[in-house]
Coordinates of N, CA and C in Angstrom, one line a residue:
M10 N 0.8 -1.2 0.0 CA 0.0 0.0 0.0 C 0.9 1.2 0.0
L11 N 1.8 1.3 0.9 CA 2.6 2.5 1.0 C 3.7 2.6 0.0
L12 N 4.2 1.5 -0.5 CA 5.3 1.5 -1.5 C 4.8 1.7 -2.9
T13 N 3.5 1.5 -3.2 CA 3.0 1.6 -4.5 C 2.4 3.0 -4.8
G14 N 2.1 3.8 -3.8 CA 1.5 5.1 -4.0 C 0.0 5.0 -4.3
E15 N -0.6 3.8 -4.2 CA -2.0 3.6 -4.5 C -2.8 4.2 -3.3
A16 N -2.3 4.3 -2.2 CA -3.0 4.9 -1.0 C -2.0 5.5 -0.1
S17 N -2.5 6.3 0.8 CA -1.6 7.0 1.7 C -2.0 6.6 3.1
A18 N -1.1 6.7 4.0 CA -1.4 6.4 5.4 C -2.0 7.6 6.1
A19 N -3.0 7.4 6.9 CA -3.7 8.5 7.6 C -2.9 8.8 8.8
P20 N -2.4 10.0 9.0 CA -1.6 10.3 10.2 C -2.2 9.9 11.5
L21 N -3.6 10.1 11.7 CA -4.2 9.7 12.9 C -4.1 8.2 13.1
G22 N -4.3 7.4 12.0 CA -4.1 5.9 12.1 C -2.7 5.5 12.5
V23 N -1.7 6.1 11.9 CA -0.3 5.8 12.2 C -0.1 6.2 13.7
A24 N -0.5 7.3 14.1 CA -0.3 7.7 15.5 C -1.0 6.8 16.5
A25 N -2.2 6.3 16.1 CA -3.0 5.4 16.9 C -2.2 4.0 17.0
S26 N -1.7 3.6 15.9 CA -0.9 2.3 15.8 C 0.4 2.4 16.7
V27 N 1.1 3.5 16.6 CA 2.3 3.7 17.4 C 1.9 3.8 18.8
G28 N 0.9 4.5 19.2 CA 0.5 4.6 20.6 C 0.1 3.3 21.1
A29 N -0.7 2.5 20.3 CA -1.1 1.2 20.8 C 0.1 0.3 21.0
M30 N 1.1 0.3 20.1 CA 2.3 -0.5 20.3 C 3.1 -0.1 21.6
L31 N 3.2 1.2 21.8 CA 4.0 1.7 23.0 C 3.2 1.4 24.2
L32 N 1.9 1.6 24.3 CA 1.2 1.3 25.5 C 1.1 -0.2 25.8
S33 N 1.0 -1.0 24.7 CA 0.9 -2.5 25.0 C 2.3 -3.0 25.4
S34 N 3.4 -2.4 24.9 CA 4.7 -2.8 25.3 C 4.9 -2.4 26.8
L35 N 4.5 -1.2 27.1 CA 4.6 -0.8 28.5 C 3.8 -1.7 29.4
G36 N 2.6 -2.1 29.0 CA 1.7 -3.0 29.8 C 2.4 -4.4 30.0
Y37 N 3.0 -4.9 28.9 CA 3.7 -6.2 29.0 C 4.8 -6.1 30.0
V38 N 5.6 -5.1 30.0 CA 6.7 -4.9 30.9 C 6.2 -4.8 32.3
L39 N 5.2 -4.0 32.5 CA 4.6 -3.8 33.9 C 4.0 -5.1 34.4
A40 N 3.3 -5.9 33.5 CA 2.7 -7.2 33.8 C 3.8 -8.1 34.3
K41 N 4.9 -8.1 33.6 CA 6.1 -9.0 33.9 C 6.6 -8.6 35.3
R42 N 6.7 -7.3 35.5 CA 7.3 -6.8 36.8 C 6.3 -7.0 38.0
W43 N 5.1 -6.8 37.8 CA 4.1 -6.8 38.9 C 3.3 -8.1 38.9
G44 N 3.5 -9.0 38.0 CA 2.7 -10.2 37.9 C 2.6 -11.0 39.2
G45 N 3.7 -11.3 39.8 CA 3.7 -12.0 41.1 C 2.9 -13.3 41.1
D46 N 2.2 -13.5 42.2 CA 1.5 -14.7 42.4 C 0.0 -14.6 42.0
V47 N -0.4 -13.5 41.3 CA -1.8 -13.4 40.9 C -2.1 -14.4 39.9
D48 N -3.3 -15.0 40.0 CA -3.8 -16.0 39.0 C -3.8 -15.3 37.6
V49 N -3.2 -16.1 36.6 CA -3.1 -15.5 35.3 C -4.5 -15.3 34.7
L50 N -5.5 -16.2 34.9 CA -6.8 -16.0 34.3 C -7.5 -14.8 34.9
A51 N -7.4 -14.6 36.2 CA -8.0 -13.4 36.9 C -7.4 -12.1 36.4
S52 N -6.0 -12.1 36.4 CA -5.4 -10.8 36.0 C -5.6 -10.5 34.5
T53 N -5.7 -11.5 33.7 CA -6.0 -11.3 32.3 C -7.4 -10.8 32.1
S54 N -8.4 -11.4 32.9 CA -9.8 -10.9 32.9 C -9.9 -9.4 33.2
W55 N -9.2 -9.0 34.3 CA -9.2 -7.6 34.7 C -8.6 -6.7 33.7
R56 N -7.5 -7.2 33.1 CA -6.9 -6.3 32.1 C -7.8 -6.1 30.9
L57 N -8.4 -7.2 30.4 CA -9.3 -7.1 29.3 C -10.6 -6.3 29.6
T58 N -11.1 -6.4 30.8 CA -12.2 -5.6 31.2 C -11.9 -4.1 31.3
A59 N -10.7 -3.8 31.9 CA -10.3 -2.4 32.0 C -10.1 -1.8 30.6
G60 N -9.5 -2.6 29.7 CA -9.3 -2.1 28.3 C -10.6 -1.9 27.6
G61 N -11.5 -2.8 27.7 CA -12.8 -2.7 27.1 C -13.6 -1.5 27.6
L62 N -13.6 -1.3 28.9 CA -14.3 -0.1 29.4 C -13.6 1.2 29.0
L63 N -12.3 1.2 28.8 CA -11.7 2.4 28.3 C -12.0 2.7 26.9
L64 N -12.2 1.6 26.1 CA -12.5 1.8 24.6 C -14.0 2.0 24.4
L65 N -14.8 1.6 25.3 CA -16.3 1.7 25.1 C -16.8 3.0 24.6
P66 N -16.4 4.1 25.3 CA -16.9 5.4 24.9 C -16.5 5.8 23.5
F67 N -15.3 5.4 23.1 CA -14.8 5.7 21.8 C -15.5 4.9 20.7
A68 N -15.8 3.6 21.0 CA -16.6 2.8 20.1 C -18.0 3.3 19.9
V69 N -18.6 3.8 21.0 CA -20.0 4.3 20.8 C -20.0 5.6 20.0
V70 N -19.0 6.5 20.2 CA -18.9 7.7 19.4 C -18.6 7.4 17.9
V71 N -17.6 6.6 17.7 CA -17.1 6.4 16.3 C -18.0 5.4 15.6
E72 N -18.4 4.3 16.2 CA -19.1 3.2 15.5 C -20.6 3.3 15.7
G73 N -21.1 3.9 16.7 CA -22.6 4.0 17.0 C -23.0 2.7 17.6
A74 N -24.3 2.4 17.5 CA -24.9 1.2 18.1 C -24.4 0.0 17.4
P75 N -24.3 -1.1 18.1 CA -23.8 -2.4 17.4 C -24.9 -2.9 16.5
P76 N -24.6 -3.6 15.4 CA -25.6 -4.1 14.5 C -26.3 -5.3 15.1
R77 N -27.4 -5.6 14.5 CA -28.2 -6.8 14.9 C -27.3 -8.0 14.6
L78 N -27.2 -8.9 15.6 CA -26.4 -10.1 15.4 C -27.3 -11.3 15.1
D79 N -26.9 -12.1 14.0 CA -27.6 -13.3 13.7 C -26.8 -14.5 14.2
G80 N -27.2 -15.7 13.9 CA -26.4 -16.9 14.3 C -25.0 -16.9 14.0
P81 N -24.6 -16.8 12.7 CA -23.2 -16.8 12.3 C -22.4 -15.7 13.0
A82 N -23.0 -14.5 13.1 CA -22.3 -13.4 13.8 C -22.1 -13.7 15.2
L83 N -23.0 -14.3 15.9 CA -22.9 -14.7 17.3 C -21.8 -15.8 17.5
L84 N -21.7 -16.7 16.5 CA -20.7 -17.7 16.6 C -19.3 -17.1 16.4
G85 N -19.2 -16.2 15.4 CA -18.0 -15.5 15.2 C -17.6 -14.6 16.4
F86 N -18.5 -14.0 17.0 CA -18.3 -13.2 18.2 C -17.8 -14.0 19.3
G87 N -18.4 -15.2 19.5 CA -18.0 -16.1 20.5 C -16.6 -16.6 20.3
Y88 N -16.2 -17.0 19.1 CA -14.9 -17.4 18.8 C -13.9 -16.3 19.1
V89 N -14.1 -15.1 18.6 CA -13.2 -14.0 18.8 C -13.1 -13.7 20.3
S90 N -14.2 -13.8 21.1 CA -14.2 -13.5 22.5 C -13.4 -14.6 23.3
V91 N -13.7 -15.8 23.0 CA -13.1 -16.9 23.8 C -11.7 -17.3 23.3
V92 N -11.6 -17.7 22.0 CA -10.3 -18.2 21.5 C -9.3 -17.1 21.2
A93 N -9.7 -16.2 20.3 CA -8.8 -15.2 19.8 C -8.5 -14.1 20.9
T94 N -9.3 -14.0 21.9 CA -9.0 -13.0 23.0 C -8.6 -13.7 24.3
A95 N -9.5 -14.3 24.9 CA -9.3 -14.9 26.3 C -8.2 -15.9 26.3
V96 N -8.2 -16.9 25.5 CA -7.2 -17.9 25.5 C -5.8 -17.3 25.0
A97 N -5.9 -16.5 24.0 CA -4.6 -15.9 23.5 C -4.0 -15.0 24.6
F98 N -4.7 -14.1 25.2 CA -4.1 -13.2 26.2 C -3.7 -14.0 27.4
A99 N -4.5 -15.0 27.9 CA -4.1 -15.8 29.0 C -2.8 -16.5 28.7
S100 N -2.7 -17.0 27.5 CA -1.4 -17.7 27.2 C -0.2 -16.7 27.1
W101 N -0.5 -15.5 26.6 CA 0.5 -14.5 26.5 C 1.0 -14.1 27.9
F102 N 0.1 -13.8 28.8 CA 0.5 -13.4 30.1 C 1.1 -14.6 30.9
A103 N 0.7 -15.8 30.6 CA 1.4 -17.0 31.3 C 2.8 -17.1 30.8
G104 N 3.0 -16.8 29.5 CA 4.4 -16.8 28.9 C 5.2 -15.7 29.6
L105 N 4.6 -14.6 29.9 CA 5.4 -13.5 30.6 C 5.9 -13.9 31.9
R106 N 5.3 -14.9 32.6 CA 5.7 -15.3 33.9 C 7.0 -16.2 33.8
H107 N 7.2 -16.8 32.6 CA 8.3 -17.8 32.5 C 9.4 -17.3 31.5
L108 N 9.1 -16.2 30.8 CA 10.1 -15.7 29.8 C 10.3 -14.2 30.0
P109 N 11.4 -13.7 29.5 CA 11.6 -12.3 29.5 C 10.6 -11.5 28.7
A110 N 10.2 -10.3 29.1 CA 9.2 -9.6 28.3 C 9.7 -9.3 26.9
G111 N 11.0 -9.1 26.6 CA 11.5 -8.9 25.3 C 11.3 -10.2 24.4
T112 N 11.4 -11.3 25.0 CA 11.2 -12.6 24.2 C 9.7 -12.7 23.9
V113 N 8.9 -12.5 24.8 CA 7.4 -12.6 24.6 C 7.0 -11.5 23.6
G114 N 7.6 -10.4 23.6 CA 7.3 -9.3 22.7 C 7.6 -9.7 21.2
L115 N 8.6 -10.5 21.1 CA 8.9 -11.0 19.7 C 7.8 -11.8 19.1
V116 N 7.0 -12.4 19.9 CA 5.9 -13.3 19.4 C 4.9 -12.4 18.6
G117 N 4.8 -11.1 19.0 CA 3.9 -10.2 18.3 C 4.2 -10.1 16.8
L118 N 5.5 -10.3 16.5 CA 5.9 -10.2 15.1 C 5.2 -11.4 14.2
L119 N 4.8 -12.4 14.9 CA 4.1 -13.5 14.2 C 2.7 -13.2 13.9
N120 N 2.0 -12.2 14.5 CA 0.6 -11.9 14.2 C 0.4 -11.6 12.7
P121 N 1.1 -10.7 12.0 CA 0.8 -10.5 10.6 C 1.2 -11.7 9.8
V122 N 2.2 -12.5 10.2 CA 2.6 -13.7 9.5 C 1.5 -14.7 9.5
T123 N 0.9 -14.9 10.7 CA -0.2 -15.8 10.8 C -1.4 -15.3 10.0
G124 N -1.7 -14.0 10.0 CA -2.8 -13.5 9.3 C -2.7 -13.7 7.8
V125 N -1.5 -13.5 7.3 CA -1.2 -13.7 5.8 C -1.3 -15.2 5.5
L126 N -0.7 -16.0 6.3 CA -0.8 -17.4 6.0 C -2.2 -18.0 6.1
L127 N -2.9 -17.6 7.1 CA -4.3 -18.1 7.2 C -5.2 -17.6 6.1
G128 N -5.0 -16.3 5.7 CA -5.7 -15.8 4.6 C -5.5 -16.6 3.3
T129 N -4.2 -17.0 3.1 CA -3.9 -17.7 1.9 C -4.4 -19.2 2.0
L130 N -4.2 -19.8 3.1 CA -4.7 -21.2 3.3 C -6.2 -21.4 3.4
I131 N -6.8 -20.5 4.2 CA -8.2 -20.7 4.5 C -9.1 -19.9 3.5
A132 N -8.8 -18.7 3.3 CA -9.7 -17.8 2.5 C -9.3 -17.8 1.0
G133 N -8.3 -18.5 0.7 CA -7.9 -18.6 -0.7 C -7.3 -17.3 -1.3
E134 N -6.8 -16.4 -0.4 CA -6.2 -15.2 -0.9 C -4.9 -15.5 -1.6
V135 N -4.5 -14.6 -2.5 CA -3.3 -14.8 -3.3 C -2.1 -14.2 -2.5
L136 N -1.1 -15.0 -2.3 CA 0.1 -14.6 -1.6 C 1.0 -13.9 -2.7
T137 N 1.2 -12.6 -2.5 CA 2.0 -11.9 -3.4 C 3.5 -11.9 -3.0
V138 N 4.4 -11.5 -3.9 CA 5.8 -11.5 -3.6 C 6.0 -10.5 -2.4
R139 N 5.3 -9.4 -2.4 CA 5.5 -8.4 -1.4 C 5.1 -8.9 0.0
Q140 N 4.0 -9.7 0.0 CA 3.5 -10.3 1.2 C 4.5 -11.4 1.7
L141 N 5.0 -12.2 0.8 CA 6.0 -13.2 1.1 C 7.3 -12.5 1.7
C142 N 7.7 -11.4 1.1 CA 8.8 -10.7 1.7 C 8.5 -10.2 3.1
G143 N 7.3 -9.8 3.4 CA 6.9 -9.4 4.7 C 6.9 -10.5 5.7
V144 N 6.4 -11.7 5.2 CA 6.5 -12.9 6.1 C 7.9 -13.3 6.4
V145 N 8.8 -13.2 5.4 CA 10.2 -13.5 5.7 C 10.8 -12.5 6.7
L146 N 10.5 -11.2 6.5 CA 11.0 -10.2 7.4 C 10.5 -10.4 8.8
G147 N 9.2 -10.8 9.0 CA 8.7 -11.0 10.3 C 9.3 -12.2 11.0
L148 N 9.5 -13.3 10.2 CA 10.2 -14.5 10.8 C 11.7 -14.2 11.1
A149 N 12.3 -13.4 10.3 CA 13.7 -13.0 10.5 C 13.8 -12.2 11.8
G150 N 12.8 -11.3 12.0 CA 12.8 -10.5 13.2 C 12.7 -11.3 14.5
V151 N 11.9 -12.4 14.4 CA 11.8 -13.3 15.6 C 13.1 -14.0 15.8
V152 N 13.6 -14.6 14.7 CA 14.8 -15.4 14.9 C 16.0 -14.5 15.3
L153 N 16.2 -13.4 14.6 CA 17.3 -12.5 14.9 C 17.2 -11.7 16.2
G154 N 15.9 -11.5 16.6 CA 15.7 -10.7 17.8 C 15.9 -11.4 19.1
R155 N 15.7 -12.7 19.1 CA 15.9 -13.5 20.3 C 17.3 -13.4 20.9
P156 N 18.4 -13.6 20.1 CA 19.7 -13.5 20.6 C 20.0 -12.1 21.2
V157 N 19.5 -11.1 20.5 CA 19.7 -9.7 21.0 C 19.0 -9.5 22.4
V158 N 17.8 -10.1 22.6 CA 17.1 -10.0 23.9 C 18.0 -10.7 24.9
A159 N 18.4 -11.9 24.6 CA 19.2 -12.7 25.6 C 20.5 -12.0 25.9
R160 N 21.2 -11.4 24.9 CA 22.4 -10.7 25.1 C 22.2 -9.5 26.0
A161 N 21.1 -8.7 25.8 CA 20.9 -7.6 26.6 C 20.6 -8.0 28.0
R162 N 20.0 -9.1 28.3 CA 19.7 -9.6 29.6 C 20.9 -10.0 30.4
T163 N 21.8 -10.7 29.7 CA 23.0 -11.2 30.4 C 24.2 -10.3 30.3
G164 N 24.2 -9.4 29.3 CA 25.3 -8.5 29.2 C 26.5 -9.1 28.4
R165 N 26.2 -10.3 27.7 CA 27.3 -10.9 26.9 C 26.7 -11.5 25.7
A166 N 27.5 -11.9 24.8 CA 27.0 -12.5 23.5 C 26.4 -13.9 23.8
V167 N 25.4 -14.2 23.0 CA 24.8 -15.5 23.1 C 25.0 -16.2 21.8
T168 N 25.5 -17.5 21.9 CA 25.7 -18.2 20.7 C 24.6 -19.2 20.3
S169 N 23.8 -19.6 21.2 CA 22.7 -20.5 20.9 C 21.4 -19.9 21.4
V170 N 20.4 -20.3 20.7 CA 19.0 -19.8 21.1 C 18.2 -21.0 21.5
R171 N 17.6 -20.9 22.7 CA 16.8 -22.1 23.1 C 15.4 -21.9 22.7

């Protein structure tokens, strides 16, 4: 999109994306620091509730009333609520208890990779060369970022990645 000149990036959208990245990164570091012995499911539930309540006024103003939901929409909503949100975030924060925040943060680079691959495999979308390059860059970021995170933690070079 940006490299072809077919569309331009909206400054507000870019600012929102950068803000979301910074705030989520801060949240992950704070969750790692303050996680303690709190139950992962309970703490994840409170985090998602607080985030939802914070976003609710913006959603009402920008989107208006929710549309009428039929059976397939309710099934999709249930899947997104339980699997794509509750299970994913509970797993994410459980990972924060056992791994450095920088390592867990690298997993976020797999989100667009997963989206592109699922779109290709399930929805029959065409995988373009540009998308394939993006997938390779995302995977390279995960692979190359892990030794940097480990080196920063220990203060010395790391030769193997576990």
